PDB file of C-alpha atoms in Angstrom:
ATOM      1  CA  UNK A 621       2.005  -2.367  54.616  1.00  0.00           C
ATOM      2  CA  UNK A 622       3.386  -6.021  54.913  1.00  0.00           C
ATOM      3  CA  UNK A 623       7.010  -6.788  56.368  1.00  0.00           C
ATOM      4  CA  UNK A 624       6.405  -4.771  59.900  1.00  0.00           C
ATOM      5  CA  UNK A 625       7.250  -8.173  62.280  1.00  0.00           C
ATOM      6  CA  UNK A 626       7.781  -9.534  65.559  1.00  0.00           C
ATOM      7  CA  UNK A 627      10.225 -11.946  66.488  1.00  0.00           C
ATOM      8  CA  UNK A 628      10.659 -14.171  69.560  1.00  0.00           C
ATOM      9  CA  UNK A 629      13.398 -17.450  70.513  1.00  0.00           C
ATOM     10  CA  UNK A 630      11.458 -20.207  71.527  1.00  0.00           C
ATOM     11  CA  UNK A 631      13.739 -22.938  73.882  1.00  0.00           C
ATOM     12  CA  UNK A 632      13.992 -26.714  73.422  1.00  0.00           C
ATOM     13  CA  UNK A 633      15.890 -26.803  76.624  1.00  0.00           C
ATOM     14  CA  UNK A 634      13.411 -29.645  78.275  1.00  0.00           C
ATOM     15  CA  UNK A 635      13.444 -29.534  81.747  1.00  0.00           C
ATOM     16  CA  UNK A 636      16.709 -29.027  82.185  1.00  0.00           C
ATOM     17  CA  UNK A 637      18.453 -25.490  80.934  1.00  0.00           C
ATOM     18  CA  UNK A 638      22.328 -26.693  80.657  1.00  0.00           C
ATOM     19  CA  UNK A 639      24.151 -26.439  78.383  1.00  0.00           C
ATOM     20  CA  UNK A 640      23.657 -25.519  74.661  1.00  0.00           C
ATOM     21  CA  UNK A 641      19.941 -26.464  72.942  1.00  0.00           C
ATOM     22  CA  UNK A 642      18.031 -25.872  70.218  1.00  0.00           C
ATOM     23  CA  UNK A 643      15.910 -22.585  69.798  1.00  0.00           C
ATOM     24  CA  UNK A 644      13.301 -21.653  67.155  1.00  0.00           C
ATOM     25  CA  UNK A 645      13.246 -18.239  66.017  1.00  0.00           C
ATOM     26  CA  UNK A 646      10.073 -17.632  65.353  1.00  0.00           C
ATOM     27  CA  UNK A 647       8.735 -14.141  63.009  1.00  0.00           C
ATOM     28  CA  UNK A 648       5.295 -13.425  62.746  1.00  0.00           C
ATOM     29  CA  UNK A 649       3.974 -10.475  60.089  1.00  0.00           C
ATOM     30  CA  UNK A 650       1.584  -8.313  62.071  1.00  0.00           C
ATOM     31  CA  UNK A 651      -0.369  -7.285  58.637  1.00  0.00           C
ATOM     32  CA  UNK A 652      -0.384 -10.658  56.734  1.00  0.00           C
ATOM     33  CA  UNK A 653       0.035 -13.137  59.812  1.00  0.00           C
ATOM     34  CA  UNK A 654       2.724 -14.450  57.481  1.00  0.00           C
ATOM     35  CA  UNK A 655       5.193 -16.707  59.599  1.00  0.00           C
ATOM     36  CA  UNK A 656       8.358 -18.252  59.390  1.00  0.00           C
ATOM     37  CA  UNK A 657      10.464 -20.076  61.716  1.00  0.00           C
ATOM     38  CA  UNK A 658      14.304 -21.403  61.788  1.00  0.00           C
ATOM     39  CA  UNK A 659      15.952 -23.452  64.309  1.00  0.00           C
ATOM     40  CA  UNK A 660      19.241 -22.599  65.598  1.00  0.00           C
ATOM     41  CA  UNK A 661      21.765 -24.485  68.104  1.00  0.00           C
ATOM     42  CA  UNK A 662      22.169 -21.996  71.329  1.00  0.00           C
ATOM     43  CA  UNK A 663      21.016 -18.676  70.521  1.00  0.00           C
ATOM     44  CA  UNK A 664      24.454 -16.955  69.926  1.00  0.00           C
ATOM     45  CA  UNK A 665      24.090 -13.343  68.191  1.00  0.00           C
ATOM     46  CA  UNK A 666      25.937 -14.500  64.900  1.00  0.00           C
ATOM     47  CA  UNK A 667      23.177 -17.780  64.513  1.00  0.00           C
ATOM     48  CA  UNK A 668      20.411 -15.063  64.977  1.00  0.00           C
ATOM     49  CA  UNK A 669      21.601 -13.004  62.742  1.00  0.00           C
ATOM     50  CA  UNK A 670      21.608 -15.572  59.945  1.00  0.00           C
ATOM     51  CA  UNK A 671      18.332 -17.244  61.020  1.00  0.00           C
ATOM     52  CA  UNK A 672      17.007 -13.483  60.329  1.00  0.00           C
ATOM     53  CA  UNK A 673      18.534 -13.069  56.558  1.00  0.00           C
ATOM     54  CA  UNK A 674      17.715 -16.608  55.848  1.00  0.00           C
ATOM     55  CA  UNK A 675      13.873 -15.418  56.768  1.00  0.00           C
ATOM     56  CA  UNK A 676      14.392 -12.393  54.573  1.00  0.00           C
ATOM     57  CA  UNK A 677      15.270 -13.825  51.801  1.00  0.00           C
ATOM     58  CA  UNK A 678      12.257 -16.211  52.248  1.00  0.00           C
ATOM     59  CA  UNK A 679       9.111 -13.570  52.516  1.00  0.00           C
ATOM     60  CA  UNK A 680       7.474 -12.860  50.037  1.00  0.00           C
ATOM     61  CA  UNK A 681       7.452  -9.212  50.883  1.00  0.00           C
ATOM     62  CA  UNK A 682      10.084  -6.977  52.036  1.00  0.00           C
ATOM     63  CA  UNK A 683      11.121  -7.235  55.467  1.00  0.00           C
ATOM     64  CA  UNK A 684      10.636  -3.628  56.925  1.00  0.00           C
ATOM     65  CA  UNK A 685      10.628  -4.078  60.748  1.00  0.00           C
ATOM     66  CA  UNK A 686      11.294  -6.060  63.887  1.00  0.00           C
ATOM     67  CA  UNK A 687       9.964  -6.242  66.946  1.00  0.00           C
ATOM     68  CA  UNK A 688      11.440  -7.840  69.530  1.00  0.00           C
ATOM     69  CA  UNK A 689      11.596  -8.573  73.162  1.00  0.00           C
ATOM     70  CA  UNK A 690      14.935  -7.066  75.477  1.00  0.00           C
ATOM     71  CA  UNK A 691      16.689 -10.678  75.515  1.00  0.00           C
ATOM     72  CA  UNK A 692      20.626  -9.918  74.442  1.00  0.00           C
ATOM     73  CA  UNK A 693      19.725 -12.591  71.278  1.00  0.00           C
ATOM     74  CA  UNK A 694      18.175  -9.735  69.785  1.00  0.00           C
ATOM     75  CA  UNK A 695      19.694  -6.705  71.737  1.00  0.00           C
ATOM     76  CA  UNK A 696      22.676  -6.436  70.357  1.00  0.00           C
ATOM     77  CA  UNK A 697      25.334  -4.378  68.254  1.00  0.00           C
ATOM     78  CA  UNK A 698      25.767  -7.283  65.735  1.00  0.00           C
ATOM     79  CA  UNK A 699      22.053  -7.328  64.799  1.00  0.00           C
ATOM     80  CA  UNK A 700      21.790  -3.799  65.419  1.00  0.00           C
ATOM     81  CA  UNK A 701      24.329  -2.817  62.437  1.00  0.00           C
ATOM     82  CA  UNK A 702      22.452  -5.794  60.152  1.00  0.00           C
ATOM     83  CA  UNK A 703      19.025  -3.752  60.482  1.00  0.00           C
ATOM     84  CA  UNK A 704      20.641  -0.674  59.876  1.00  0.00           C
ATOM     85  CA  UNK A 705      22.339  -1.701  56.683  1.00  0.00           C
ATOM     86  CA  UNK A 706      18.637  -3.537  55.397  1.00  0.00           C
ATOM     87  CA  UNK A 707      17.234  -0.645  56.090  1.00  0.00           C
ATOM     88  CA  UNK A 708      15.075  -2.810  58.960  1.00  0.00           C
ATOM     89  CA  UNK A 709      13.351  -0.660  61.695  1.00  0.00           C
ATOM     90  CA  UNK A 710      14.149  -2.311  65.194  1.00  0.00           C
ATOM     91  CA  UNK A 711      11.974  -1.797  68.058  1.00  0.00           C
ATOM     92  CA  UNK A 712      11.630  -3.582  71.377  1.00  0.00           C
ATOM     93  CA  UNK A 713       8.351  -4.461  74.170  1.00  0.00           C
ATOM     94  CA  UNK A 714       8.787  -3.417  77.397  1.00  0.00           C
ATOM     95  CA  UNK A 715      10.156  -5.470  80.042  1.00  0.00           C
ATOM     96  CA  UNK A 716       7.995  -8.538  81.365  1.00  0.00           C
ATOM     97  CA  UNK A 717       5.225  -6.876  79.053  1.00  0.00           C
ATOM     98  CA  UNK A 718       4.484 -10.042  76.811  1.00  0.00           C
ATOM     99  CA  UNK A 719       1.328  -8.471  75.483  1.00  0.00           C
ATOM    100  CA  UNK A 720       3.896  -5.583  73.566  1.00  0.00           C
ATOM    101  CA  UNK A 721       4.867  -8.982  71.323  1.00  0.00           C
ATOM    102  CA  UNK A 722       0.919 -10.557  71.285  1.00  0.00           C
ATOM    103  CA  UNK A 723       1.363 -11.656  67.975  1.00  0.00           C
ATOM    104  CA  UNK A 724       4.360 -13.427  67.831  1.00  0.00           C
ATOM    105  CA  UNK A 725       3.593 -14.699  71.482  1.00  0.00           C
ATOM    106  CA  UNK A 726       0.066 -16.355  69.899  1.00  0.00           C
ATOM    107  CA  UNK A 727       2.114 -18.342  66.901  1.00  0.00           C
ATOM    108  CA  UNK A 728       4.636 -19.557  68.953  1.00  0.00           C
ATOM    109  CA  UNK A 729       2.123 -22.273  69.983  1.00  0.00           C
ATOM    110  CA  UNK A 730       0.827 -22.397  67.240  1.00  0.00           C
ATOM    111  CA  UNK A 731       3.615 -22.830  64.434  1.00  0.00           C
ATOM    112  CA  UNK A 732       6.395 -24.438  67.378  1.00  0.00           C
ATOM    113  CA  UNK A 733       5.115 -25.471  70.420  1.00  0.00           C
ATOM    114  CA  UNK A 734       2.108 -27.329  69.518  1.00  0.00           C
ATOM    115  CA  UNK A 735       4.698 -29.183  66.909  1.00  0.00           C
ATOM    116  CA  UNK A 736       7.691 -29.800  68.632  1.00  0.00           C
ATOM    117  CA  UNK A 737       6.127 -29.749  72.250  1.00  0.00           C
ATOM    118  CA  UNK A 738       8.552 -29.765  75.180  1.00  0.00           C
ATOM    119  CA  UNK A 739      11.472 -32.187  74.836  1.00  0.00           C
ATOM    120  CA  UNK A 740      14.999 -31.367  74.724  1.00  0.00           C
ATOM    121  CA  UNK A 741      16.931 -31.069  71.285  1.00  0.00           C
ATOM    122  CA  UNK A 742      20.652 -30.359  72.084  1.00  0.00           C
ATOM    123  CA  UNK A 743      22.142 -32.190  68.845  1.00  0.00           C
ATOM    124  CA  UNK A 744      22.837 -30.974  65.271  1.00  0.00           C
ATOM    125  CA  UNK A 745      20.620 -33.535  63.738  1.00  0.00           C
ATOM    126  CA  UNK A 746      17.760 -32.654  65.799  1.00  0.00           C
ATOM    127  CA  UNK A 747      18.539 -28.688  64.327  1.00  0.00           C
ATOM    128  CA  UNK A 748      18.941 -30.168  60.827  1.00  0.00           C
ATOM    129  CA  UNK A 749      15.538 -31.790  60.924  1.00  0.00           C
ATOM    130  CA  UNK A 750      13.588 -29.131  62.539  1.00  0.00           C
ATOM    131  CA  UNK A 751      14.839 -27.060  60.047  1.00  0.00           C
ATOM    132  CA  UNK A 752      13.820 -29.492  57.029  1.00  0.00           C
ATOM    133  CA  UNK A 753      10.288 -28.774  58.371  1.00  0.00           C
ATOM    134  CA  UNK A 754       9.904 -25.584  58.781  1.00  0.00           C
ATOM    135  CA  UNK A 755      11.461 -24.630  55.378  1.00  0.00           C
ATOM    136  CA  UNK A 756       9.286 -26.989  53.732  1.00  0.00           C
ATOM    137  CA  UNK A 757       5.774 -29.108  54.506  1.00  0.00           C
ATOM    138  CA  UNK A 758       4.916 -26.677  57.730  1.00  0.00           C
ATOM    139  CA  UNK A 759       5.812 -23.697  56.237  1.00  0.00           C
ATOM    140  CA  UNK A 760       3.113 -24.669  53.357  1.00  0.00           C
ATOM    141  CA  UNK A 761       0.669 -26.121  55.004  1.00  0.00           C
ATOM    142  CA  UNK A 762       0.455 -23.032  57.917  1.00  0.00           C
ATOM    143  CA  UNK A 763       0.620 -19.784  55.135  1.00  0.00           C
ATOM    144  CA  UNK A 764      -1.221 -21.644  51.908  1.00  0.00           C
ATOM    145  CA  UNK A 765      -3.887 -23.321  53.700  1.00  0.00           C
ATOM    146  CA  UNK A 766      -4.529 -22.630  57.352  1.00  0.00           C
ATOM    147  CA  UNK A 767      -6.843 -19.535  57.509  1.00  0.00           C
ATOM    148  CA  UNK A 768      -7.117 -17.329  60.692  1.00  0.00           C
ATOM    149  CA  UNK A 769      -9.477 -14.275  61.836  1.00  0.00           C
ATOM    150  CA  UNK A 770      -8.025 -10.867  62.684  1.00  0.00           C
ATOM    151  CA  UNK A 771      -9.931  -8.621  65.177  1.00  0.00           C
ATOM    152  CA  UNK A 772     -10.928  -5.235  63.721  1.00  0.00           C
ATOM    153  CA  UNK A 773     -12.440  -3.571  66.848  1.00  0.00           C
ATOM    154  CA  UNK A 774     -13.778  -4.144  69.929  1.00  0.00           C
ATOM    155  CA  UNK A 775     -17.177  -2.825  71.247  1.00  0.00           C
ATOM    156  CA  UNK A 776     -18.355  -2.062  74.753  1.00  0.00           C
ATOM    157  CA  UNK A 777     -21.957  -3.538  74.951  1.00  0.00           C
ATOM    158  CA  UNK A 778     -22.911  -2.077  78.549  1.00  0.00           C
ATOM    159  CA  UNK A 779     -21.109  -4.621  80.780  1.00  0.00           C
ATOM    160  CA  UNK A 780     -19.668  -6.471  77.637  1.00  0.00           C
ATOM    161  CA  UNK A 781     -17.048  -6.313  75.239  1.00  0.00           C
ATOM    162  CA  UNK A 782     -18.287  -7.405  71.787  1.00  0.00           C
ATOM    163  CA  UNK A 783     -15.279  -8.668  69.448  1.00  0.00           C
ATOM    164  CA  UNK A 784     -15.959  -8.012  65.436  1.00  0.00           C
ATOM    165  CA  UNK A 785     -13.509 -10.257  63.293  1.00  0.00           C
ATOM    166  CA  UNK A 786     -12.726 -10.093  59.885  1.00  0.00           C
ATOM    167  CA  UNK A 787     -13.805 -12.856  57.393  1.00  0.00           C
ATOM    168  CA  UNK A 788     -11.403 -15.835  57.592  1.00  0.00           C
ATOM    169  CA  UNK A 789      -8.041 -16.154  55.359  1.00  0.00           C
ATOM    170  CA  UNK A 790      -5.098 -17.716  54.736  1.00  0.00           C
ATOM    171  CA  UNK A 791      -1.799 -15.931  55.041  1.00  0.00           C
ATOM    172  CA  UNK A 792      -1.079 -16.063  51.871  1.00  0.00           C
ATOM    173  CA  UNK A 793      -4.651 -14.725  50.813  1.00  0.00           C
ATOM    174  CA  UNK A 794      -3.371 -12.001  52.808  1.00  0.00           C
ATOM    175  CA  UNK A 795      -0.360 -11.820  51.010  1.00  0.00           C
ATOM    176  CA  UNK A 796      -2.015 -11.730  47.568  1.00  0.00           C
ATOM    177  CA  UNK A 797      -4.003  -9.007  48.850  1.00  0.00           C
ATOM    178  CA  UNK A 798      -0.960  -6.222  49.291  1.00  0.00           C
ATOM    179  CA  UNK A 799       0.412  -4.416  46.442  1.00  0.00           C
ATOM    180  CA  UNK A 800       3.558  -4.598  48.067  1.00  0.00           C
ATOM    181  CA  UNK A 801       4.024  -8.332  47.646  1.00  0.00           C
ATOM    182  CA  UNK A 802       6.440  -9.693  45.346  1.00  0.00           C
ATOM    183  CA  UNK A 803       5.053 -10.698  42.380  1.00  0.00           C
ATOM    184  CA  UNK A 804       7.398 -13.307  41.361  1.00  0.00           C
ATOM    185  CA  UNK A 805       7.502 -15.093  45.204  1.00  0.00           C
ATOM    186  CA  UNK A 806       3.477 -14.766  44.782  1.00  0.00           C
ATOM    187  CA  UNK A 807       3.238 -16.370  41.653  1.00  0.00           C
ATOM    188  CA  UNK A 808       5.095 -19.328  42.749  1.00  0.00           C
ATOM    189  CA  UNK A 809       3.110 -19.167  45.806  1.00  0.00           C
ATOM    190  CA  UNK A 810      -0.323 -19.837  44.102  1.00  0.00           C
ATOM    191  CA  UNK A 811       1.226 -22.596  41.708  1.00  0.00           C
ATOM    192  CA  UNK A 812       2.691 -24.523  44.655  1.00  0.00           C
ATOM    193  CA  UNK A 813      -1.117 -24.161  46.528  1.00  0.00           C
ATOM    194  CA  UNK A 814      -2.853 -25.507  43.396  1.00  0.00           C
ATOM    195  CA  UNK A 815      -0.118 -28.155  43.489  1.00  0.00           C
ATOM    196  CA  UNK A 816      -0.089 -29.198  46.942  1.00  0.00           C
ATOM    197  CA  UNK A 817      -2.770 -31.499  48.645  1.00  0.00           C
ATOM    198  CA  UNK A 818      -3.527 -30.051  52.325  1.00  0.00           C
ATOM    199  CA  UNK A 819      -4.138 -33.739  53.641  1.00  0.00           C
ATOM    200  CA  UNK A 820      -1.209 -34.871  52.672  1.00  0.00           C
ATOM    201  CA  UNK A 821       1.262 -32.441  53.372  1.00  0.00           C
ATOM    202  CA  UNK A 822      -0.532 -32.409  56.827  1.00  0.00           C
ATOM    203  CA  UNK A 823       0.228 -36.321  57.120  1.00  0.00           C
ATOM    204  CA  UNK A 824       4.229 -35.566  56.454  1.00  0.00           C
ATOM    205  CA  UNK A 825       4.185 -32.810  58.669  1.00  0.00           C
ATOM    206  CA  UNK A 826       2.959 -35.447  61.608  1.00  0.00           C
ATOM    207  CA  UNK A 827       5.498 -38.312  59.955  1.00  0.00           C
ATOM    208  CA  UNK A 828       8.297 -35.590  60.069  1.00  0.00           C
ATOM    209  CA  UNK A 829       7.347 -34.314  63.991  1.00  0.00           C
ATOM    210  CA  UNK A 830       7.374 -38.044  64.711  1.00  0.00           C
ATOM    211  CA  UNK A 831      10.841 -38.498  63.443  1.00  0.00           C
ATOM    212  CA  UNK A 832      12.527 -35.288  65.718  1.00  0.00           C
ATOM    213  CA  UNK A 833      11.147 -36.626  68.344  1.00  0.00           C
ATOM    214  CA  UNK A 834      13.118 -38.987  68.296  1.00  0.00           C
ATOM    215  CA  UNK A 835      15.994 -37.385  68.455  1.00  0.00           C
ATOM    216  CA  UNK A 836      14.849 -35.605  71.680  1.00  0.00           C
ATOM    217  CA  UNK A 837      17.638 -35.939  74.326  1.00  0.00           C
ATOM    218  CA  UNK A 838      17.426 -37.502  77.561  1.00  0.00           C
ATOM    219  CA  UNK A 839      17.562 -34.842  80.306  1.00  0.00           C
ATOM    220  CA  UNK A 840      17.953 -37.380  83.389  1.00  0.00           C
ATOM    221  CA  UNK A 841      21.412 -38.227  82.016  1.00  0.00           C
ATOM    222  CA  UNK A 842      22.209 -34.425  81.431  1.00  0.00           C
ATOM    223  CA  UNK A 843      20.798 -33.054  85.235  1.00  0.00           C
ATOM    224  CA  UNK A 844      23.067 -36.364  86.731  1.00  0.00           C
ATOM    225  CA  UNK A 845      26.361 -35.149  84.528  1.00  0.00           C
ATOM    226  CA  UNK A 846      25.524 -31.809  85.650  1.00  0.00           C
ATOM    227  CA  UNK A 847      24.810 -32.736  89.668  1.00  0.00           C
ATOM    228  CA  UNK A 848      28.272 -34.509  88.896  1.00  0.00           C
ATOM    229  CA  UNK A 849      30.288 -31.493  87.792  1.00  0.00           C
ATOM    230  CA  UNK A 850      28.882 -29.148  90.438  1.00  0.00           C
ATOM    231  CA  UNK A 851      29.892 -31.444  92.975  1.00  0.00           C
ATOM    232  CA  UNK A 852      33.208 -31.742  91.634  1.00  0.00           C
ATOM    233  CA  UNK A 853      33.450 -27.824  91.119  1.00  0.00           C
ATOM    234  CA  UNK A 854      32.068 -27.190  95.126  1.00  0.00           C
ATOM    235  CA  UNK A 855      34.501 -29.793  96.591  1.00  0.00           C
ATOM    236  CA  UNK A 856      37.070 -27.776  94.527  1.00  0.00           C
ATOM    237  CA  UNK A 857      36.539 -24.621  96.014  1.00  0.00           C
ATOM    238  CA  UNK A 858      36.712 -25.854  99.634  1.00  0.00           C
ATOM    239  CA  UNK A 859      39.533 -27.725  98.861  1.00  0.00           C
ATOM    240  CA  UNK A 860      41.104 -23.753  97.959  1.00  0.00           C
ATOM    241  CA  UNK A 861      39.609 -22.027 100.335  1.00  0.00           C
ATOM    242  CA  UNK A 862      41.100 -24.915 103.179  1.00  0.00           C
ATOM    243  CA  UNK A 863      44.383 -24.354 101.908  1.00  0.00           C
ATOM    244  CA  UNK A 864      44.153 -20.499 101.706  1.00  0.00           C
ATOM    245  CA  UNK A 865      43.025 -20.248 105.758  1.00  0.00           C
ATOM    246  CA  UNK A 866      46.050 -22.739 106.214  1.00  0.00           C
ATOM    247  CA  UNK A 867      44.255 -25.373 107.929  1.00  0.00           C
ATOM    248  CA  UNK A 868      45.025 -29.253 107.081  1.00  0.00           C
ATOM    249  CA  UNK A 869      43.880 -30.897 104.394  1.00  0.00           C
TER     250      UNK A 869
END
């Protein structure tokens, strides 16, 4: 049954973690290999709450589970109480057990890293444009025409493990595939493929990456600010803790 998902926050941070930056949630059907992503500024509980709907309303199946990891983005009361009025099962991995979320784990090179790489987006431009991409051209050109194997079982060949895979397909193939699907969200699906030319929409995907990057922020300037303020917070506190013991200042 479609709509059983996992869910992970990757971070635009750069090389430098202050301060508030761009994440992209990224969800990742286990059955259909359906994905979606959104980009949100920080990774408050409220913004990951509505990245989540916002996905919901996108799939074109019913959204029936999440798995996540134990980050307090996603372990929380607020998205907690969303779930349980959707009628969404939550579950969670196990701590520092990335293999609990494979799936998820495997697309978020594919569908963000491998786009977006590993610059620093801090600004709400940056957000707004990552977004424009992932709703639209990406979002097309990874589910309508991008086709992936699936394992189906592994075999132990004496000292080796043979891998069988099933025959390649597209996410929405997948899609098409499940009675469960939407028919209406489907329908529009397969117009829009028959519609869209792959090259093409692969060439504005690059044109669009090419623009957010340059709205990438300059980390030297944020880690010098930062030095800065640390500085001015430690002198501070020995300035306090002078005048607490008495001694001159």
């Amino acid at each position: 049954v479609p709509g059983f998902s996992e869910v992970d926050l990757v971070a635009h941070s750069g090389d430098c973690g202050e301060g508030t930056f761009a994440n992209s949630l990224n969800l990742t059907d286990i059955l259909t290999t359906w994905g979606e992503t959104r980009a949100i500024l920080g990774k408050s509980q409220v913004e990951v709450q509505k990245a989540v709907e916002e996905i919901r309303q996108a799939l074109p199946f019913t959204l029936r589970g999440l798995d996540t990891d134990n980050g307090s983005e996603f372990i929380n009361l607020h998205l907690y109480r969303y779930c349980q009025r959707r009628a969404i099962q939550m579950t969670r991995g196990r701590p520092y057990k990335k293999d609990d979320n494979a799936h998820v784990e495997q697309k978020n090179w594919t569908n963000v890293r491998r786009q977006m790489g590993y610059a620093r987006f801090d600004s709400a431009a940056a957000v707004a444009a990552m977004n424009d991409l992932y709703r639209g051209d990406l979002r097309y050109l990874m589910n309508l025409f991008l086709p992936s194997v699936k394992l189906l079982r592994k075999v132990r060949v004496g000292s080796r493990l043979r891998r069988y895979y099933d025959r390649p397909q597209t996410p929405l193939e997948r899609v098409l595939a499940c009675p469960e699907a939407d028919p209406d969200k489907c329908a529009r699906l397969r117009l829009l493929r028959a519609r869209l030319d792959p090259f093409e929409l692969s060439r504005r995907v690059d044109a669009q990456i090419e623009h957010i990057q340059t709205l990438a922020s300059d980390t030297r300037r944020l880690r010098r600010s930062t030095r800065g303020r640390n500085l001015d917070i430690h002198r501070e506190t020995s300035l306090q803790a002078l005048r607490a013991s008495g001694a001159p200042v």
